[in-house]
PDB file of C-alpha atoms and ligand atoms in Angstrom:
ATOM      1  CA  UNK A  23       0.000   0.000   0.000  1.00  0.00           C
ATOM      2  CA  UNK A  24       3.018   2.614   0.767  1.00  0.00           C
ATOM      3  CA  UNK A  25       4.413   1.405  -1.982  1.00  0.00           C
ATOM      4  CA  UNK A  26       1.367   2.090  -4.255  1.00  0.00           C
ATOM      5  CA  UNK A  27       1.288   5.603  -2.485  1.00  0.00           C
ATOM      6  CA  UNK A  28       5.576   6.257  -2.913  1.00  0.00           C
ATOM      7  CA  UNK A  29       4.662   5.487  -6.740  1.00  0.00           C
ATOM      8  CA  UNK A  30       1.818   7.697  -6.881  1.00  0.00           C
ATOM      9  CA  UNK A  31       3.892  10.153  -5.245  1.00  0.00           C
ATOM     10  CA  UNK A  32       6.502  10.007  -7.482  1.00  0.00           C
ATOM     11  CA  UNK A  33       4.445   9.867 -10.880  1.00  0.00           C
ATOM     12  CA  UNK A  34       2.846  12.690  -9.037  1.00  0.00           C
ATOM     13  CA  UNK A  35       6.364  14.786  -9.028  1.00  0.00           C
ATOM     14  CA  UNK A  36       7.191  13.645 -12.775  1.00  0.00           C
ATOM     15  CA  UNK A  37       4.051  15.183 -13.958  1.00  0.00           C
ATOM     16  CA  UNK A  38       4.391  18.535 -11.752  1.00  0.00           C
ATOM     17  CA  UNK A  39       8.140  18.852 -13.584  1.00  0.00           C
ATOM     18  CA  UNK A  40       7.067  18.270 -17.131  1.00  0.00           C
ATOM     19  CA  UNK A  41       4.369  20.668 -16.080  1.00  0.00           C
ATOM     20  CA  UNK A  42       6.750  22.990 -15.141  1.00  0.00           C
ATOM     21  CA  UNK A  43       9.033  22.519 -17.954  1.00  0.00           C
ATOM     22  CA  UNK A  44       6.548  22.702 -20.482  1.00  0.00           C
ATOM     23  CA  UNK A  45       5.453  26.394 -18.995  1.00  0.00           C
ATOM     24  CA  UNK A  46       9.228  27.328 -18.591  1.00  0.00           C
ATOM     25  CA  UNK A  47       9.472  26.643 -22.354  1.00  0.00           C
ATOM     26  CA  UNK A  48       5.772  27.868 -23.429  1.00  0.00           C
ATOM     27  CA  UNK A  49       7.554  31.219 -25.358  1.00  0.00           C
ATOM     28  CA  UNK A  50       9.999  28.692 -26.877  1.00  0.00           C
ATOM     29  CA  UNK A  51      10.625  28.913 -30.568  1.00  0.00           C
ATOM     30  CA  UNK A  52      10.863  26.108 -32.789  1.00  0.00           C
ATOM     31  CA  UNK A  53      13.315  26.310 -36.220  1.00  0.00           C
ATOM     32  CA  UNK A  54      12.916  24.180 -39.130  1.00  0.00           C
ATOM     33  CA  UNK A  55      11.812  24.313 -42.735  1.00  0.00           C
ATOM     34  CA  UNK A  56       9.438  27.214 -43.947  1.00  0.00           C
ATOM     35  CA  UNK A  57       7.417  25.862 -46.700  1.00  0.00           C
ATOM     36  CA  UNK A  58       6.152  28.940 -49.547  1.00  0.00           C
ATOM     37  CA  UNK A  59       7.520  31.413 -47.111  1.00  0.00           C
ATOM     38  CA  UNK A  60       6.084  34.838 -48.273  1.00  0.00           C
ATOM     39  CA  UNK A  61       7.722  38.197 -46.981  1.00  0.00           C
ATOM     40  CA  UNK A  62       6.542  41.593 -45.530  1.00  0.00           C
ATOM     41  CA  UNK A  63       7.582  45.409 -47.293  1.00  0.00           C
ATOM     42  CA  UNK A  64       6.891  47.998 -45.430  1.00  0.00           C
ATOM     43  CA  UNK A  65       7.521  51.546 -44.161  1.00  0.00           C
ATOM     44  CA  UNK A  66       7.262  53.386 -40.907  1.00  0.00           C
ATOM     45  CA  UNK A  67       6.948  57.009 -41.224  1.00  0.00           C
ATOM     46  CA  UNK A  68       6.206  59.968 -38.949  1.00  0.00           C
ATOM     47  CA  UNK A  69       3.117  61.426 -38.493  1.00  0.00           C
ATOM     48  CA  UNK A  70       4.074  65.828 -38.626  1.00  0.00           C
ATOM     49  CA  UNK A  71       7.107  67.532 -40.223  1.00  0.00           C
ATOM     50  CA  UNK A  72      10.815  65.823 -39.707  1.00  0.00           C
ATOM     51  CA  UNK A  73      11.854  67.590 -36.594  1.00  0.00           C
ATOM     52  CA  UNK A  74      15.353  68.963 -36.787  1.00  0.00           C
ATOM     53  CA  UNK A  75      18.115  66.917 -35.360  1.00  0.00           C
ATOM     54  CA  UNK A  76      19.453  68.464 -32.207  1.00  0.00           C
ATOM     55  CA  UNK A  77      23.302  69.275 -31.804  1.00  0.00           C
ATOM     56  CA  UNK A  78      24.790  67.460 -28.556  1.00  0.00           C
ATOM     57  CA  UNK A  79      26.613  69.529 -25.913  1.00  0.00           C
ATOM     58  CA  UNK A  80      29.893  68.354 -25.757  1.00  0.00           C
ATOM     59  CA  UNK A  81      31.596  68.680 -21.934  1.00  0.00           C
ATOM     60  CA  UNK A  82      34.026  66.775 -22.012  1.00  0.00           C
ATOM     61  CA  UNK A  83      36.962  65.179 -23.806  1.00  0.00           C
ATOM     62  CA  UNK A  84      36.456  67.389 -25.869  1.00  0.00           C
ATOM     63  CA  UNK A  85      39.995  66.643 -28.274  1.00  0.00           C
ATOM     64  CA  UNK A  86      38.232  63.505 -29.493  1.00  0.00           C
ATOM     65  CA  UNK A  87      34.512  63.867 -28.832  1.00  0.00           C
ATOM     66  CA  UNK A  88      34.597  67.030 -29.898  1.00  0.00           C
ATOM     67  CA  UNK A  89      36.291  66.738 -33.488  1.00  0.00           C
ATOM     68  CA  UNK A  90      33.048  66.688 -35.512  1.00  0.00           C
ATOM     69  CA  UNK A  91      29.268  67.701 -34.280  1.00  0.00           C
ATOM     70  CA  UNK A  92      27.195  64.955 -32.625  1.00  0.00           C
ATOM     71  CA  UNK A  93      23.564  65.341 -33.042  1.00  0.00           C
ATOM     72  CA  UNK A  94      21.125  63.401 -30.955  1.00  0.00           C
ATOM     73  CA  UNK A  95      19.833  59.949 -32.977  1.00  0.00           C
ATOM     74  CA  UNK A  96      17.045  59.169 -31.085  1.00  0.00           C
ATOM     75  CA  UNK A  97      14.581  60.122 -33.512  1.00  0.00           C
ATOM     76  CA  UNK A  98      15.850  60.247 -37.018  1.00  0.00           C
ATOM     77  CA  UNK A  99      13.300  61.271 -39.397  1.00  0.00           C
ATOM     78  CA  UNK A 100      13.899  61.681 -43.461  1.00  0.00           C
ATOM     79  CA  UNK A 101      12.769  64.401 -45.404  1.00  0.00           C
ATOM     80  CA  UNK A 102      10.710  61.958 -47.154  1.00  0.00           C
ATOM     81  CA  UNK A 103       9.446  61.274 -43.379  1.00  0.00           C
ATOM     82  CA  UNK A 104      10.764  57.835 -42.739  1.00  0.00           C
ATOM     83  CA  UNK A 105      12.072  56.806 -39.595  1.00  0.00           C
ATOM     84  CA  UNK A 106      15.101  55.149 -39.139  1.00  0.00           C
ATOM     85  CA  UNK A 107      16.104  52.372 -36.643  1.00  0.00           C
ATOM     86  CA  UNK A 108      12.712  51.362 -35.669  1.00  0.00           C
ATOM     87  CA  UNK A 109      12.344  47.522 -35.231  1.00  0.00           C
ATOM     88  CA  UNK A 110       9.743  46.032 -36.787  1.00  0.00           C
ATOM     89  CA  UNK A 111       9.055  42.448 -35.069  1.00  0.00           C
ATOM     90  CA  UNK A 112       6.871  39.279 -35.162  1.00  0.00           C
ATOM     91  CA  UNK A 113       6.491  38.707 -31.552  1.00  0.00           C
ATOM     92  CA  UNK A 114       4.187  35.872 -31.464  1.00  0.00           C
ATOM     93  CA  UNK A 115       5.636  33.570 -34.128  1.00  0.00           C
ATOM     94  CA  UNK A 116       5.978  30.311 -32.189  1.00  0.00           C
ATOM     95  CA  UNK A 117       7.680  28.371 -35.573  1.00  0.00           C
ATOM     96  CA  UNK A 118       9.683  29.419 -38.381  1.00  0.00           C
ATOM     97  CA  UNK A 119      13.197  29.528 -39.805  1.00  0.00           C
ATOM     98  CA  UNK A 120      15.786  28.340 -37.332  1.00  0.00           C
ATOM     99  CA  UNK A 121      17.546  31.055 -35.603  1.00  0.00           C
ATOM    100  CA  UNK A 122      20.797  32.131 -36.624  1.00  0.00           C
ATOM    101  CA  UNK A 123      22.554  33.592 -33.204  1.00  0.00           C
ATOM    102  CA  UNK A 124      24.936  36.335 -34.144  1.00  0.00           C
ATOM    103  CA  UNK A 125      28.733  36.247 -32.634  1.00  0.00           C
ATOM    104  CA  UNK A 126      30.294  39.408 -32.872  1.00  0.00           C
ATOM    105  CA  UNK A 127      27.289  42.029 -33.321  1.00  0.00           C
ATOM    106  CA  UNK A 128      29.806  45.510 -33.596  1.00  0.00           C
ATOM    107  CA  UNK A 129      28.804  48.182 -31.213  1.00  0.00           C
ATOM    108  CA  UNK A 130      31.580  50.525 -31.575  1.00  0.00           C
ATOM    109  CA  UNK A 131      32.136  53.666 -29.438  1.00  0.00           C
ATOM    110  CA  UNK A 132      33.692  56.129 -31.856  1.00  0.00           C
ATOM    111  CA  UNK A 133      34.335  59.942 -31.771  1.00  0.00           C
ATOM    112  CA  UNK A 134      31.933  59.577 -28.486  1.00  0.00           C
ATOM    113  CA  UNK A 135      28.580  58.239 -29.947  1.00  0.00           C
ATOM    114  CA  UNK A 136      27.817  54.106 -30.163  1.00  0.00           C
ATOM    115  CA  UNK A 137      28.173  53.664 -33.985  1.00  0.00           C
ATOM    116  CA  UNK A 138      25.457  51.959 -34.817  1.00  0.00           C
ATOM    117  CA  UNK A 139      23.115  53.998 -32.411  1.00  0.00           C
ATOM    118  CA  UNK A 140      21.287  50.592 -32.778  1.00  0.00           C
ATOM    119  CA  UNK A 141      21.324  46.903 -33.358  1.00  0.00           C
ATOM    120  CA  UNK A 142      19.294  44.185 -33.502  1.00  0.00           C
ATOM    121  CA  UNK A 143      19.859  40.410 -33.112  1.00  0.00           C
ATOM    122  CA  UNK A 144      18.108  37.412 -31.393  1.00  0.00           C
ATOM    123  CA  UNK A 145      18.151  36.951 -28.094  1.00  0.00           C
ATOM    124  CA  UNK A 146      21.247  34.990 -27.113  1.00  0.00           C
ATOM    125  CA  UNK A 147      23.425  36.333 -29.594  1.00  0.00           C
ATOM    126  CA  UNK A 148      26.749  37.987 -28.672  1.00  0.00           C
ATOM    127  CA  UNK A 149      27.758  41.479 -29.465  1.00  0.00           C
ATOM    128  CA  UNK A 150      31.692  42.765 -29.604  1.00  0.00           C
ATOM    129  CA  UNK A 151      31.802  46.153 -27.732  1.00  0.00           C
ATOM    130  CA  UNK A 152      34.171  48.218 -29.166  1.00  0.00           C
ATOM    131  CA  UNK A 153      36.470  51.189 -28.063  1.00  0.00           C
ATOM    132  CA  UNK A 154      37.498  52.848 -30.971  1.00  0.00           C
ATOM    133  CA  UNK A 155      38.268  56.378 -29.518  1.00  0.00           C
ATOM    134  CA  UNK A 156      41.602  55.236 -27.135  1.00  0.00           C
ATOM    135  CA  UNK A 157      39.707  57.182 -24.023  1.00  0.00           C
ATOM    136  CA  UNK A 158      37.472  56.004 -21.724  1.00  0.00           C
ATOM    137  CA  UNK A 159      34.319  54.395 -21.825  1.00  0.00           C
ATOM    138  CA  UNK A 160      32.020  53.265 -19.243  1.00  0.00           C
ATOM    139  CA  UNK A 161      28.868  51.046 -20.434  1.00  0.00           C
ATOM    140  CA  UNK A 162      26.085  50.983 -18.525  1.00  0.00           C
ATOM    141  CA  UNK A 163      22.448  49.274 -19.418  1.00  0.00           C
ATOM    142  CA  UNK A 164      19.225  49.620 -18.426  1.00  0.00           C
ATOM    143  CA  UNK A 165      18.392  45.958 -18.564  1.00  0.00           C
ATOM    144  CA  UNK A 166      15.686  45.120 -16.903  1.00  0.00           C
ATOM    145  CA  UNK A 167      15.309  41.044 -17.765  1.00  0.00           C
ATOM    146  CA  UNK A 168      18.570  40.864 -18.688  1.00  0.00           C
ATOM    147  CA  UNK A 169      21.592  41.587 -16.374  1.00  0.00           C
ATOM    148  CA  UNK A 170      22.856  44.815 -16.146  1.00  0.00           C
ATOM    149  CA  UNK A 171      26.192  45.546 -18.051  1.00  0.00           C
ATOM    150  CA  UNK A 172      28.119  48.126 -15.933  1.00  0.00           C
ATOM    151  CA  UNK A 173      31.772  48.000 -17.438  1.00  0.00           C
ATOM    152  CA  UNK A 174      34.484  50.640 -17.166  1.00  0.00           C
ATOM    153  CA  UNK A 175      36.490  50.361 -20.499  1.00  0.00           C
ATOM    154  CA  UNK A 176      39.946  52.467 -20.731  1.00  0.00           C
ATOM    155  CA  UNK A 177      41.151  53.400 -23.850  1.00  0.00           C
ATOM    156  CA  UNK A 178      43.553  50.020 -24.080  1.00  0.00           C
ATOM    157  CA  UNK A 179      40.869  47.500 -23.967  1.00  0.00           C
ATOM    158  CA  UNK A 180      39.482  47.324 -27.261  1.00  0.00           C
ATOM    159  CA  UNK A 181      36.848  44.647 -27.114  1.00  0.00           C
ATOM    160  CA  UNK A 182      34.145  43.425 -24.678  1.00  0.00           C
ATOM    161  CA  UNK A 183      32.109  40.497 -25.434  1.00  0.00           C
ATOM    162  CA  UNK A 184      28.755  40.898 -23.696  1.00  0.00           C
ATOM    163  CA  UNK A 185      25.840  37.905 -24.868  1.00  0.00           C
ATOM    164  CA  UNK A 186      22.646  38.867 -24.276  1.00  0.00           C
ATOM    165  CA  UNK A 187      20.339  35.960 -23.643  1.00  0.00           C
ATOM    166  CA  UNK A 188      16.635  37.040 -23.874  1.00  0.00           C
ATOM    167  CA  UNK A 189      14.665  39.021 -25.524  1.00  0.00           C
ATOM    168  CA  UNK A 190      14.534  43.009 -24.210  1.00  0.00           C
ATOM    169  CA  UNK A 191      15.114  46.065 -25.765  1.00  0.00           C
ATOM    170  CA  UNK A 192      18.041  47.725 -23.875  1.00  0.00           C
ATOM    171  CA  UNK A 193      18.771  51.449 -23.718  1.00  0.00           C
ATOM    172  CA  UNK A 194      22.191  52.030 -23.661  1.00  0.00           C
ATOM    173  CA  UNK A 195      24.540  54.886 -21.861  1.00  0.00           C
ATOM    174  CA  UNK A 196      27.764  55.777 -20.934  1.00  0.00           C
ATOM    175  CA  UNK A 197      28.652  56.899 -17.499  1.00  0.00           C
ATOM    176  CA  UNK A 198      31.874  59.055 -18.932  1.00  0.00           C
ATOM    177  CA  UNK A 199      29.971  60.965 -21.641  1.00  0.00           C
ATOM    178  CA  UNK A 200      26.376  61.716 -20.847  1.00  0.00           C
ATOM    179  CA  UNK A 201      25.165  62.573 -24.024  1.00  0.00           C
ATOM    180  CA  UNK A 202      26.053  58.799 -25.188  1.00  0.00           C
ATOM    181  CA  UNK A 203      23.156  57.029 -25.593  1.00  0.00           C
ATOM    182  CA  UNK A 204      22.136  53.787 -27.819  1.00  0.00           C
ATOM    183  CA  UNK A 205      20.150  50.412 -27.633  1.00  0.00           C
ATOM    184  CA  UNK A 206      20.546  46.733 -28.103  1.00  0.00           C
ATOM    185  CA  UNK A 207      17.273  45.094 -29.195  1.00  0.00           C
ATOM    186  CA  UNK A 208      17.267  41.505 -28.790  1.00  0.00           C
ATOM    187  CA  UNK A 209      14.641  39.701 -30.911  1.00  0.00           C
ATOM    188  CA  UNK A 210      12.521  36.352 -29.599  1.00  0.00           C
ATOM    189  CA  UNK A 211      12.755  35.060 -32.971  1.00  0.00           C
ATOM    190  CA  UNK A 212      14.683  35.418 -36.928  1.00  0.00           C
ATOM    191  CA  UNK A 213      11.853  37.539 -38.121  1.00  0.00           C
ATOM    192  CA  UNK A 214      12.805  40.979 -37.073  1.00  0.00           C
ATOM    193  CA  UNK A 215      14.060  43.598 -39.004  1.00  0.00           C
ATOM    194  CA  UNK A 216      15.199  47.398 -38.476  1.00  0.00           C
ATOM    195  CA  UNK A 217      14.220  50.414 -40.706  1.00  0.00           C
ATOM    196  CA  UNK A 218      16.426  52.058 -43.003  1.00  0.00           C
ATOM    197  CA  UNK A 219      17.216  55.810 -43.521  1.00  0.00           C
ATOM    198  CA  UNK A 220      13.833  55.862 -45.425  1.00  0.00           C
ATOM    199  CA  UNK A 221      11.905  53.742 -42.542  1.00  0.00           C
ATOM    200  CA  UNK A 222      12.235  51.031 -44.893  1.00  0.00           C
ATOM    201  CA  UNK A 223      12.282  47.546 -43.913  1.00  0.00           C
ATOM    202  CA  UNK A 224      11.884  44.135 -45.351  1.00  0.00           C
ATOM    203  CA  UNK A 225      11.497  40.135 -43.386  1.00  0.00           C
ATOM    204  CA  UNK A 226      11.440  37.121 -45.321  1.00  0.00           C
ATOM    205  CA  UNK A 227      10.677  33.693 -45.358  1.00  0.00           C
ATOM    206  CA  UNK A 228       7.804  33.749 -42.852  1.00  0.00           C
ATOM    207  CA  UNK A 229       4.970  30.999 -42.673  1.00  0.00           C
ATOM    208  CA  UNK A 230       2.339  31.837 -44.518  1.00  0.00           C
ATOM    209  CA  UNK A 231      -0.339  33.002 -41.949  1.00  0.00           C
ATOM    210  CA  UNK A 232      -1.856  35.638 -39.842  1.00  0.00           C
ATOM    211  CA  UNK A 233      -0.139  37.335 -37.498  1.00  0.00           C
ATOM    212  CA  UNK A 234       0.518  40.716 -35.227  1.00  0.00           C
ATOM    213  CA  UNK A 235       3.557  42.459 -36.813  1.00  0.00           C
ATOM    214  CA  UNK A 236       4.727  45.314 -33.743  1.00  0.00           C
ATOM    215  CA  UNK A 237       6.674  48.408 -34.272  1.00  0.00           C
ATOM    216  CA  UNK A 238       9.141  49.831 -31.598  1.00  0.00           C
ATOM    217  CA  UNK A 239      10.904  53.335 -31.821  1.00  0.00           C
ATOM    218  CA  UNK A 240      12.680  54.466 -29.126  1.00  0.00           C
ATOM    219  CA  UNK A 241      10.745  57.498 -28.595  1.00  0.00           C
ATOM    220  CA  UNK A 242       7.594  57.213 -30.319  1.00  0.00           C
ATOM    221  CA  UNK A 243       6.639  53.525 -28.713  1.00  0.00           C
ATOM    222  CA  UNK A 244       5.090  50.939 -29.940  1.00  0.00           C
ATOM    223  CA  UNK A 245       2.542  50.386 -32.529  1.00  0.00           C
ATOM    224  CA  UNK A 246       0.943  47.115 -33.529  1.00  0.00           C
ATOM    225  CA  UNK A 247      -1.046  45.587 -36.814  1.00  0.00           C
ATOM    226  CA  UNK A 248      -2.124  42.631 -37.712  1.00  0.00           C
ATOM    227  CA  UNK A 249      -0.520  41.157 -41.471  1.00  0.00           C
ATOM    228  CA  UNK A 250      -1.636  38.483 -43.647  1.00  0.00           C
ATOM    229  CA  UNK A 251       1.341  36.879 -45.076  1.00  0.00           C
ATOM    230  CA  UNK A 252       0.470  35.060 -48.120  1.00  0.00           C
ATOM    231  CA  UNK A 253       1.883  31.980 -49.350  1.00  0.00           C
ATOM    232  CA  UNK A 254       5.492  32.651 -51.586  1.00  0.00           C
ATOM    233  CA  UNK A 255       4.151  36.086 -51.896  1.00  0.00           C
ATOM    234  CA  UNK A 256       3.896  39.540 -50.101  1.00  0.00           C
ATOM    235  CA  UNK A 257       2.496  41.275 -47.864  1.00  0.00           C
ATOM    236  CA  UNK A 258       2.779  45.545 -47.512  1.00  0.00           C
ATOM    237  CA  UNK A 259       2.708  47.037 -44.248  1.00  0.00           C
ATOM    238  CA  UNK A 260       2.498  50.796 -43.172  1.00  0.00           C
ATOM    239  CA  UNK A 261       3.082  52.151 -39.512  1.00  0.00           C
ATOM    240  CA  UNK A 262       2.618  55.815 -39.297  1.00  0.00           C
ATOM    241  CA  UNK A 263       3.534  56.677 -35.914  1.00  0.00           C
ATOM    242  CA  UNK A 264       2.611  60.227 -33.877  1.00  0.00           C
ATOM    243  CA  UNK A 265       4.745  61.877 -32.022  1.00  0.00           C
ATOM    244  CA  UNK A 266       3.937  61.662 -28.101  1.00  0.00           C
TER     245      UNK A 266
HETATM  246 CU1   CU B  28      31.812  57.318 -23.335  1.00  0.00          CU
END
């Protein structure tokens, strides 16, 4: 009779852990072959005239930050009113293309500004932190589900390796120039893309289907649509986002 109860017991505990483990891995994503994958064109463009890029006050070091003008990149709008370095996501695809982790994403500090202000990559990729400028730099996230990365980096270390292992979009500063500011956006999935000069962007090789395609711009937010991508064809998407 114990024994029955032990074995109850213990199927008891196997089923509580493959609960468990099937919740820890319910925003897992599953790669393999895409069959007639069709793609999404789009845009993202600003809603009011291009506001003028803002010249950053330079305070200090200023031999090297101070060589050329720095203007603010947090909301880069072209004349022809796209935005640049939005990321355009499909957060709910559960199955796709496998994903292809990046090793080395660059994130350079150069003449005192993160060149590029942004990147994108799926979560668990790597990305090479760069000192190009031979002063120092001191990087400092505000991770919030990923941990924080507060590193001091003197002109004579020229690389850190940070990997950043789930999916957040990170603003990034530097605590020896405050005017440096960029972000790290780590995707749940391949399908992510980030707008060009013109707000222009482009994902392939998505599963046919329905699904909620989501905007993110630093400082206009997030916007969301839904998108029918059809099978080996395309689908056009435009975000017009306000300014707040
Ligand atoms: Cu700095």
């Amino acid at each position: 009779m114990f024994e029955r109860f032990r074995k109850r017991l213990t199927g008891a505990a196997i089923a509580l852990a493959m609960v468990a483990v099937a919740s820890g891995a319910a925003g897992a994503y599953q790669g393999g072959a895409v069959a007639n994958g069709g793609a999404i064109d789009g845009v993202v463009v600003y809603d009011g005239t291009p506001p003028p890029m803002k010249r950053l006050e330079i305070s200090k070091d200023r031999d090297v930050c101070g060589a050329h003008p720095l203007y603010d990149q947090s909301l880069m709008v072209a004349p022809d009113g796209g935005i640049a370095n939005a990321v355009v996501t499909l957060p709910d695809l559960q199955k796709g293309e496998p994903i292809k982790l990046l090793e080395g994403v660059v994130f350079d500090q150069k003449g005192c500004q993160y060149a590029p202000h942004l990147i994108a990559f799926p979560a668990g990729s790597t990305i090479k932190i760069i000192n190009s400028d031979g002063i120092l730099h001191s990087i400092h996230t505000e991770s919030t589900i990923n941990p924080v990365v507060d590193m001091a980096q003197p002109g004579f270390k020229k690389t850190i390796s940070v990997t950043v292992a789930k999916p957040e979009a990170i603003k990034v500063t530097c605590d020896a120039h405050n005017w440096m500011e960029g972000w790290w956006y780590a995707a749940p999935n391949p399908y992510y893309a980030v707008t060009d000069a013109h707000g222009r962007f482009s994902i392939r090789n998505v599963p046919p289907g329905t699904y909620m395609i989501e905007v993110w711009q630093e400082k206009l937010g997030t916007a969301r649509e839904q998108v029918v991508v059809p099978a080996a064809g395309v689908a056009n998407v435009k975000f017009t986002l306000k300014p707040r």
